[in-house]
C-alpha cells in the first residue's frame, strides 16, 4: 500500500472548492504518477478550520484565499515548517515575491504558482524550466480574460464598454466589482511575476505602468476593424536601453500578430528571444475548474522528483488510419467528362468534393479540389485509380487539409 500525502487547503471559494472536487476525483491518477495517495487534511476559511492543526497534518499547503494578509503569513509559516506551497495568488507574489522565494530557498521547499498567471496556460513552467537559460528580449501577454472578453464583444457586436461589461458580469466572466480587472491592475500583477521570471530581476507591482480599458469606446473598435486592427489590453515586458520596461495598456494589433486572434475570456503570452524566435502559449485564463487544474499540476510536480517520467497508466491502441480532408492537384488533358470520372472514383471510396476550381486550358489544364474528410486508406485507394486514368498528364499531388473549427 502506498503512503499518503496530506494537502492542507487554505480557501474554499471558486478555486478552492473546485480543487477539493478535483483532488478527490483524480486521487487514483495522482497516486499512479507519484506513488503517494493524496488527500485533504483540512480546509481553512474565515469560519472553518484551524491553520496550525491543518499545517501539522499536511505535507503541502495550497493557498487559494487571495489577498496579502493573512495569506503571506500562512505561506511563510508553512514553508518555515518544511511544507511545499502551491498558490494562485498573484497579488501576494507581485508584492512579496522576493521574500517568499527567498524563504522557499532557505527552507528547501517548493513554492509553485502556475495558476497565479494566465490560469491553466503553463507559462510559468515554460519560463522557469524550458526557457530557463534563454535570453528573453520581450514578452507580450493578454493576461486578463475579463478585459479580453469585454474588448472582443465590443469588436464583434459594436456594444458599448458598459454593455459589454454587463454581459461579462451576467456570464460570470467579470466580478460584481470589476475594478481590478478593467483598470489593468490584475494584469499588472501578472506582468510583474512574468517579468521577474523572464528577465531574472526583481519587479514589484508598483513598478508596472498601467492603463485600463474603461475609456475605450465602440468607435475605437470600429475604426480599428476598418484598418484591419484589433484592440487588446496588452501587457509588455521588454529590455529597453539596458533596462526593463513593464507596462499594461490597450494597444492595437495587426491581424498577423500571434495575440490578435485571441478572443473572448482567453489568455495568451508571446515570448521572444533570439534563440527561440517566438513562442506563443494560449488557453483559458481563469475559472474555478481550470485554475484548480493548474493548481493540481503544481501539486503533482511538488510530489515527484523533477526529472522522473511516470510509468504509462493507460494502454491506448495506436490508430494508423485516420480521416483527413485532402487538397488534390491534378494535371489533366482538357476534355469533357474529366471531372466526372475523378469525382466518381473518389465517390466510390466515400469521398465527396467540397470545392473545386479548374485552372488553365488545353495542355495546361489543372483541377484543384478539396475533399471532405475521408479515411486516408480509402483516399489513397482512389488516388491510385485516378493516377492511372488516361487523361492524367502527371502524378496527382495530394496534401492533407486541417479543417477543424476550434470552438
Ligand atoms: N477565480 C479564478 O478564476 C482565479 C483564477 C486564477 C487565480 N485566482 C486566484 O485564486 C485565489 C482565490 O480566488 P477565488 O476566486 O477562489 O476567491 P474566492 O472565491 O473569493 O474564495 C476565497 C476563499 O478564501 C477564504 N478566505 C478569504 N480570506 C480569508 C481569511 N482571512 N482567512 C481564512 N479564509 C479566508 C474565503 O472564505 P470565507 O469568505 O468563506 O471566509 C473563501 O473560501 C486568489 O488569489 C485569486 O487571485 C483565481
Coordinates of C-alpha atoms and ligand atoms in Angstrom, one line a residue:
X1 CA 0.0 0.0 0.0
X2 CA 1.4 3.4 -0.9
X3 CA 1.9 6.2 1.6
X4 CA -0.5 9.1 2.0
X5 CA 0.3 12.7 1.1
X6 CA -1.6 15.3 3.1
X7 CA -2.7 18.6 1.4
X8 CA -3.9 21.5 3.5
X9 CA -6.4 23.8 1.7
X10 CA -6.4 27.5 2.6
X11 CA -9.6 29.0 1.0
X12 CA -12.7 27.3 -0.2
X13 CA -14.1 29.7 -2.8
X14 CA -14.2 29.4 -6.6
X15 CA -10.8 27.8 -6.9
X16 CA -10.6 26.1 -3.5
X17 CA -13.9 24.2 -3.9
X18 CA -13.0 23.2 -7.5
X19 CA -9.7 22.0 -6.3
X20 CA -11.3 19.9 -3.5
X21 CA -13.5 18.2 -6.0
X22 CA -10.6 17.7 -8.5
X23 CA -8.2 16.1 -6.0
X24 CA -10.9 13.7 -4.9
X25 CA -11.8 12.7 -8.5
X26 CA -8.1 12.4 -9.6
X27 CA -6.6 10.8 -6.5
X28 CA -6.1 7.4 -8.2
X29 CA -4.2 9.1 -11.2
X30 CA -2.1 11.2 -8.9
X31 CA -1.2 8.0 -6.9
X32 CA -0.3 6.2 -10.1
X33 CA 2.0 9.0 -11.1
X34 CA 3.6 9.8 -7.7
X35 CA 3.3 6.6 -5.7
X36 CA 1.6 8.7 -3.0
X37 CA -2.1 8.9 -2.3
X38 CA -3.2 12.5 -1.9
X39 CA -5.9 13.6 0.5
X40 CA -7.1 16.8 2.0
X41 CA -6.1 17.2 5.6
X42 CA -8.4 20.2 6.3
X43 CA -9.9 23.3 4.8
X44 CA -9.5 26.8 6.2
X45 CA -11.9 29.7 5.7
X46 CA -12.8 32.6 8.0
X47 CA -15.4 30.4 9.7
X48 CA -13.9 27.0 9.4
X49 CA -10.7 25.1 10.3
X50 CA -7.5 25.8 12.3
X51 CA -4.3 26.8 10.5
X52 CA -1.9 25.1 12.9
X53 CA -3.8 21.9 13.0
X54 CA -4.1 21.8 9.2
X55 CA -0.3 22.5 8.9
X56 CA 0.7 19.8 11.3
X57 CA -1.2 17.2 9.3
X58 CA 0.0 18.3 5.8
X59 CA 2.9 17.7 3.5
X60 CA 1.9 20.5 1.2
X61 CA -0.3 23.6 1.6
X62 CA -2.5 25.0 -1.2
X63 CA -3.1 28.7 -0.7
X64 CA -6.2 29.9 -2.7
X65 CA -7.5 32.5 -0.2
X66 CA -6.2 35.5 -2.1
X67 CA -5.2 38.9 -0.6
X68 CA -2.0 39.8 1.2
X69 CA -2.8 39.1 4.8
X70 CA -3.1 36.6 6.3
X71 CA -2.1 34.7 3.2
X72 CA 1.6 35.9 3.4
X73 CA 1.9 34.9 7.0
X74 CA 0.4 31.4 6.3
X75 CA 2.6 30.8 3.3
X76 CA 5.7 31.8 5.2
X77 CA 4.8 29.7 8.2
X78 CA 4.1 26.7 6.0
X79 CA 7.5 27.0 4.3
X80 CA 9.3 27.5 7.6
X81 CA 7.6 24.3 8.8
X82 CA 9.1 22.5 5.8
X83 CA 6.0 22.3 3.7
X84 CA 5.8 22.8 0.0
X85 CA 3.3 25.6 -1.0
X86 CA 1.2 25.9 -4.2
X87 CA -0.5 29.3 -4.6
X88 CA -2.7 31.0 -7.2
X89 CA -2.2 34.4 -5.5
X90 CA -0.8 37.0 -8.0
X91 CA -1.3 39.9 -5.6
X92 CA 0.9 38.2 -3.0
X93 CA 3.7 37.2 -5.4
X94 CA 3.7 40.6 -7.2
X95 CA 4.2 42.4 -3.9
X96 CA 6.1 39.9 -1.7
X97 CA 7.6 37.5 -4.2
X98 CA 11.2 38.1 -3.4
X99 CA 10.6 37.5 0.3
X100 CA 8.6 34.3 -0.4
X101 CA 11.0 32.9 -2.9
X102 CA 13.9 33.5 -0.6
X103 CA 12.0 31.7 2.2
X104 CA 11.4 28.7 -0.1
X105 CA 15.1 28.6 -0.9
X106 CA 16.1 28.9 2.7
X107 CA 13.8 26.1 3.9
X108 CA 14.5 23.8 0.9
X109 CA 10.8 23.6 -0.1
X110 CA 9.0 24.3 -3.4
X111 CA 6.8 27.4 -3.9
X112 CA 4.8 26.8 -7.1
X113 CA 2.4 29.3 -8.6
X114 CA 1.4 28.3 -12.2
X115 CA -2.2 29.3 -11.5
X116 CA -1.3 32.8 -10.5
X117 CA -0.7 33.9 -14.1
X118 CA -2.8 33.0 -17.2
X119 CA -4.8 30.3 -15.4
X120 CA -4.1 26.9 -16.9
X121 CA -1.7 28.2 -19.6
X122 CA 1.6 26.7 -18.4
X123 CA 3.7 29.9 -18.9
X124 CA 5.4 29.8 -15.5
X125 CA 6.7 26.3 -16.1
X126 CA 8.0 27.3 -19.6
X127 CA 9.8 30.3 -18.3
X128 CA 11.3 28.5 -15.3
X129 CA 12.2 25.3 -17.0
X130 CA 12.1 25.1 -20.8
X131 CA 13.4 28.7 -21.3
X132 CA 15.4 28.9 -18.0
X133 CA 18.6 29.8 -19.9
X134 CA 17.1 31.6 -22.8
X135 CA 17.9 35.3 -23.0
X136 CA 14.3 36.7 -23.3
X137 CA 14.1 40.0 -25.2
X138 CA 10.4 40.7 -25.0
X139 CA 7.2 39.2 -23.6
X140 CA 3.7 40.3 -24.6
X141 CA 0.6 39.0 -22.9
X142 CA -3.1 39.1 -22.8
X143 CA -3.3 38.1 -19.2
X144 CA -6.8 39.2 -18.1
X145 CA -9.7 37.2 -19.5
X146 CA -12.3 39.6 -18.3
X147 CA -11.0 42.6 -20.3
X148 CA -10.3 40.4 -23.3
X149 CA -13.9 39.2 -23.3
X150 CA -15.2 42.8 -23.0
X151 CA -13.0 44.1 -25.9
X152 CA -13.9 41.1 -28.0
X153 CA -17.6 41.7 -27.5
X154 CA -17.2 45.4 -28.3
X155 CA -15.4 44.5 -31.5
X156 CA -17.8 41.8 -32.6
X157 CA -21.1 43.4 -31.7
X158 CA -20.4 47.2 -31.6
X159 CA -21.5 47.1 -28.0
X160 CA -20.5 50.0 -25.7
X161 CA -18.0 49.4 -22.9
X162 CA -20.8 49.5 -20.3
X163 CA -23.0 46.9 -22.2
X164 CA -20.1 44.6 -22.8
X165 CA -19.1 44.7 -19.1
X166 CA -22.7 44.0 -18.1
X167 CA -22.7 40.9 -20.4
X168 CA -19.4 39.8 -18.9
X169 CA -20.9 40.0 -15.4
X170 CA -24.0 38.1 -16.5
X171 CA -21.9 35.3 -17.9
X172 CA -19.6 35.1 -14.9
X173 CA -16.5 36.4 -16.7
X174 CA -16.4 39.6 -14.5
X175 CA -16.8 40.1 -10.8
X176 CA -19.6 42.2 -9.3
X177 CA -16.7 44.7 -8.6
X178 CA -14.6 44.5 -11.8
X179 CA -12.3 47.4 -10.9
X180 CA -9.1 45.4 -10.6
X181 CA -9.7 43.8 -14.0
X182 CA -10.8 46.8 -16.0
X183 CA -8.3 49.3 -14.6
X184 CA -5.4 46.9 -15.6
X185 CA -4.2 46.2 -12.0
X186 CA -4.8 42.5 -12.2
X187 CA -2.9 42.3 -15.5
X188 CA -0.1 44.4 -14.0
X189 CA 0.3 41.9 -11.1
X190 CA 0.7 39.1 -13.5
X191 CA 3.1 41.0 -15.7
X192 CA 5.2 41.8 -12.6
X193 CA 5.5 38.0 -12.0
X194 CA 6.2 37.1 -15.6
X195 CA 8.8 39.9 -16.0
X196 CA 10.5 38.7 -12.8
X197 CA 10.9 35.2 -14.2
X198 CA 11.6 36.1 -17.8
X199 CA 14.3 38.7 -17.0
X200 CA 15.5 37.3 -13.7
X201 CA 15.3 40.7 -11.9
X202 CA 13.1 41.8 -9.0
X203 CA 9.9 43.5 -10.3
X204 CA 7.3 44.9 -7.9
X205 CA 3.7 45.6 -8.8
X206 CA 4.2 49.3 -8.1
X207 CA 6.8 49.4 -10.9
X208 CA 4.4 48.3 -13.6
X209 CA 2.9 51.2 -15.5
X210 CA -0.8 50.6 -16.0
X211 CA -3.7 51.9 -18.0
X212 CA -7.1 50.2 -18.1
X213 CA -9.9 49.9 -20.7
X214 CA -12.6 52.0 -19.1
X215 CA -12.2 54.9 -21.5
X216 CA -12.4 52.9 -24.7
X217 CA -15.4 53.4 -26.9
X218 CA -17.3 51.5 -29.6
X219 CA -15.9 54.0 -32.1
X220 CA -12.3 52.9 -31.3
X221 CA -13.2 49.3 -32.1
X222 CA -15.0 50.3 -35.4
X223 CA -12.0 52.3 -36.7
X224 CA -9.7 49.5 -35.7
X225 CA -11.7 47.0 -37.6
X226 CA -11.8 49.1 -40.7
X227 CA -8.0 49.3 -40.6
X228 CA -7.6 45.5 -40.0
X229 CA -6.6 46.1 -36.4
X230 CA -7.8 44.5 -33.2
X231 CA -7.8 46.3 -29.8
X232 CA -6.5 44.3 -26.9
X233 CA -5.3 45.0 -23.3
X234 CA -1.7 44.1 -23.7
X235 CA 1.0 43.5 -21.1
X236 CA 4.5 44.1 -22.2
X237 CA 7.9 43.4 -20.6
X238 CA 10.9 44.2 -22.7
X239 CA 14.6 45.2 -22.5
X240 CA 14.9 48.9 -23.2
X241 CA 18.3 50.7 -23.2
X242 CA 19.9 48.1 -20.9
X243 CA 16.9 48.3 -18.5
X244 CA 13.5 46.8 -18.4
X245 CA 10.1 48.3 -19.2
X246 CA 7.0 46.6 -17.8
X247 CA 3.6 48.0 -18.7
X248 CA -0.1 47.3 -19.3
X249 CA -2.2 49.3 -21.7
X250 CA -4.7 49.0 -24.5
X251 CA -3.0 48.5 -27.9
X252 CA -3.9 47.9 -31.5
X253 CA -2.6 44.8 -33.1
X254 CA -2.4 43.8 -36.8
X255 CA -4.2 40.6 -37.8
X256 CA -0.9 38.7 -38.2
X257 CA 0.2 39.2 -34.6
X258 CA 0.0 36.0 -32.6
X259 CA -2.1 37.7 -30.0
X260 CA -4.6 39.2 -32.5
X261 CA -6.7 36.1 -32.8
X262 CA -7.0 35.6 -29.0
X263 CA -10.7 36.3 -28.4
X264 CA -13.1 36.0 -25.5
X265 CA -12.1 35.1 -22.0
X266 CA -8.8 33.6 -23.2
X267 CA -5.2 34.4 -22.2
X268 CA -2.1 34.2 -24.2
X269 CA 1.6 35.0 -23.8
X270 CA 4.2 35.5 -26.5
X271 CA 7.8 35.2 -25.5
X272 CA 10.5 36.5 -27.9
X273 CA 14.2 35.7 -27.8
X274 CA 16.9 35.4 -30.4
X275 CA 17.4 31.7 -29.6
X276 CA 13.8 30.7 -29.9
X277 CA 12.4 33.4 -32.2
X278 CA 9.0 33.4 -30.7
X279 CA 6.7 31.1 -28.7
X280 CA 3.0 31.7 -28.0
X281 CA 1.1 29.9 -25.4
X282 CA -2.7 30.3 -25.0
X283 CA -5.7 28.9 -23.3
X284 CA -8.3 29.6 -20.6
X285 CA -7.1 32.3 -18.2
X286 CA -9.4 31.8 -15.3
X287 CA -12.4 29.8 -13.9
X288 CA -12.6 27.5 -10.9
X289 CA -12.0 24.1 -12.6
X290 CA -9.4 25.5 -15.0
X291 CA -7.4 27.2 -12.2
X292 CA -7.8 24.1 -10.0
X293 CA -6.3 22.0 -12.8
X294 CA -3.2 24.3 -12.8
X295 CA -3.0 24.0 -9.0
X296 CA -3.2 20.2 -9.2
X297 CA -0.4 20.2 -11.8
X298 CA 1.8 22.1 -9.4
X299 CA 0.8 19.7 -6.5
X300 CA 1.9 16.7 -8.6
X301 CA 5.1 18.5 -9.6
X302 CA 5.9 19.1 -5.9
X303 CA 5.2 15.4 -5.1
X304 CA 7.6 13.9 -7.6
X305 CA 11.4 14.4 -8.2
X306 CA 11.6 16.8 -11.1
X307 CA 13.3 14.5 -13.7
X308 CA 11.1 11.4 -13.4
X309 CA 8.8 10.2 -16.1
X310 CA 5.9 8.3 -14.6
X311 CA 5.0 4.9 -15.9
X312 CA 2.3 4.9 -18.5
X313 CA -1.0 4.1 -16.8
X314 CA -3.2 3.6 -20.0
X315 CA -2.8 1.2 -22.8
X316 CA -4.3 3.1 -25.8
X317 CA -4.5 1.4 -29.1
X318 CA -2.4 3.3 -31.7
X319 CA -4.6 4.3 -34.6
X320 CA -2.9 4.5 -38.0
X321 CA -5.7 5.1 -40.5
X322 CA -7.3 8.4 -39.7
X323 CA -9.8 10.6 -41.5
X324 CA -8.5 13.7 -43.2
X325 CA -9.6 16.2 -45.8
X326 CA -7.3 16.5 -48.8
X327 CA -6.2 19.1 -51.3
X328 CA -5.9 17.3 -54.7
X329 CA -4.0 18.8 -57.6
X330 CA -4.4 17.1 -61.0
X331 CA -2.8 18.0 -64.2
X332 CA -5.2 16.7 -66.9
X333 CA -5.9 16.8 -70.6
X334 CA -8.7 19.3 -71.1
X335 CA -11.6 17.1 -72.4
X336 CA -15.2 16.6 -71.4
X337 CA -16.0 14.2 -68.5
X338 CA -12.7 14.5 -66.7
X339 CA -14.1 15.9 -63.5
X340 CA -17.0 13.4 -63.5
X341 CA -14.6 10.5 -63.7
X342 CA -12.4 11.8 -60.9
X343 CA -15.5 12.5 -58.7
X344 CA -16.8 9.0 -59.4
X345 CA -13.6 7.3 -58.3
X346 CA -13.5 9.4 -55.2
X347 CA -17.2 8.8 -54.6
X348 CA -16.8 5.0 -54.8
X349 CA -14.4 5.3 -51.8
X350 CA -16.8 7.5 -49.9
X351 CA -15.1 10.8 -50.6
X352 CA -17.0 13.9 -51.6
X353 CA -15.6 17.1 -53.1
X354 CA -16.0 20.2 -51.0
X355 CA -14.7 22.7 -53.5
X356 CA -13.2 22.6 -57.0
X357 CA -11.6 25.0 -59.4
X358 CA -10.3 24.4 -62.9
X359 CA -7.2 26.4 -63.9
X360 CA -5.8 26.8 -67.4
X361 CA -6.9 25.2 -70.6
X362 CA -5.7 22.6 -73.1
X363 CA -2.3 21.2 -72.3
X364 CA -2.1 23.3 -69.1
X365 CA -5.4 22.3 -67.6
X366 CA -5.4 21.6 -63.9
X367 CA -8.1 20.6 -61.5
X368 CA -7.6 21.7 -57.9
X369 CA -10.0 20.4 -55.4
X370 CA -10.5 20.0 -51.6
X371 CA -12.4 16.9 -50.4
X372 CA -14.4 16.4 -47.2
X373 CA -12.7 14.3 -44.6
X374 CA -12.3 10.6 -45.6
X375 CA -10.2 7.7 -44.2
X376 CA -6.7 8.1 -45.6
X377 CA -6.5 4.5 -46.8
X378 CA -9.7 5.0 -48.9
X379 CA -8.5 8.3 -50.2
X380 CA -5.2 6.8 -51.4
X381 CA -7.0 3.8 -52.9
X382 CA -9.0 6.3 -55.0
X383 CA -5.8 8.3 -55.8
X384 CA -4.1 5.2 -57.2
X385 CA -7.0 4.7 -59.7
X386 CA -7.1 8.4 -60.5
X387 CA -3.4 8.3 -61.2
X388 CA -3.9 5.6 -63.8
X389 CA -6.6 7.4 -65.8
X390 CA -5.5 8.1 -69.4
X391 CA -6.1 11.8 -69.3
X392 CA -3.6 12.4 -66.4
X393 CA -0.5 14.2 -67.5
X394 CA 1.4 14.0 -64.2
X395 CA 1.2 12.1 -61.0
X396 CA -1.6 13.5 -58.8
X397 CA -0.5 15.6 -55.9
X398 CA -2.3 15.4 -52.5
X399 CA -1.8 17.3 -49.3
X400 CA -3.8 16.9 -46.2
X401 CA -6.1 19.8 -45.1
X402 CA -6.8 20.5 -41.4
X403 CA -10.3 21.9 -41.4
X404 CA -11.4 21.5 -37.8
X405 CA -13.0 24.6 -36.3
X406 CA -12.0 25.1 -32.7
X407 CA -15.0 26.0 -30.6
Ligands
LIG1 N1 -11.3 32.6 -9.6 C1 -10.4 32.4 -10.6 O1 -10.8 32.1 -11.7 C2 -9.0 32.6 -10.3 C3 -8.0 32.4 -11.4 C4 -6.7 32.5 -11.1 C5 -6.2 32.8 -9.8 N2 -7.1 33.0 -8.8 C6 -6.6 33.4 -7.5 O2 -7.0 32.3 -6.6 C7 -7.2 32.9 -5.3 C8 -8.6 32.5 -4.8 O3 -9.6 33.0 -5.8 P1 -11.1 32.6 -5.7 O4 -11.8 33.2 -6.9 O5 -11.3 31.2 -5.4 O6 -11.6 33.5 -4.4 P2 -12.9 33.4 -3.5 O7 -14.0 32.7 -4.3 O8 -13.2 34.8 -3.0 O9 -12.5 32.5 -2.3 C9 -11.7 32.9 -1.3 C10 -11.7 31.9 -0.2 O10 -10.7 32.2 0.8 C11 -11.3 32.3 2.1 N3 -10.7 33.4 2.8 C12 -10.6 34.7 2.4 N4 -9.9 35.4 3.4 C13 -9.7 34.5 4.4 C14 -9.1 34.7 5.7 N5 -8.6 35.8 6.1 N6 -8.9 33.6 6.4 C15 -9.4 32.4 6.0 N7 -10.0 32.2 4.8 C16 -10.2 33.3 4.0 C17 -12.8 32.6 1.8 O11 -13.5 32.1 2.9 P3 -14.8 32.8 3.5 O12 -15.1 34.0 2.7 O13 -15.8 31.8 3.5 O14 -14.3 33.1 4.9 C18 -13.0 31.8 0.5 O15 -13.3 30.4 0.9 C19 -7.0 34.4 -5.4 O16 -5.6 34.6 -5.1 C20 -7.2 34.6 -6.9 O17 -6.5 35.8 -7.4 C21 -8.5 32.9 -9.0

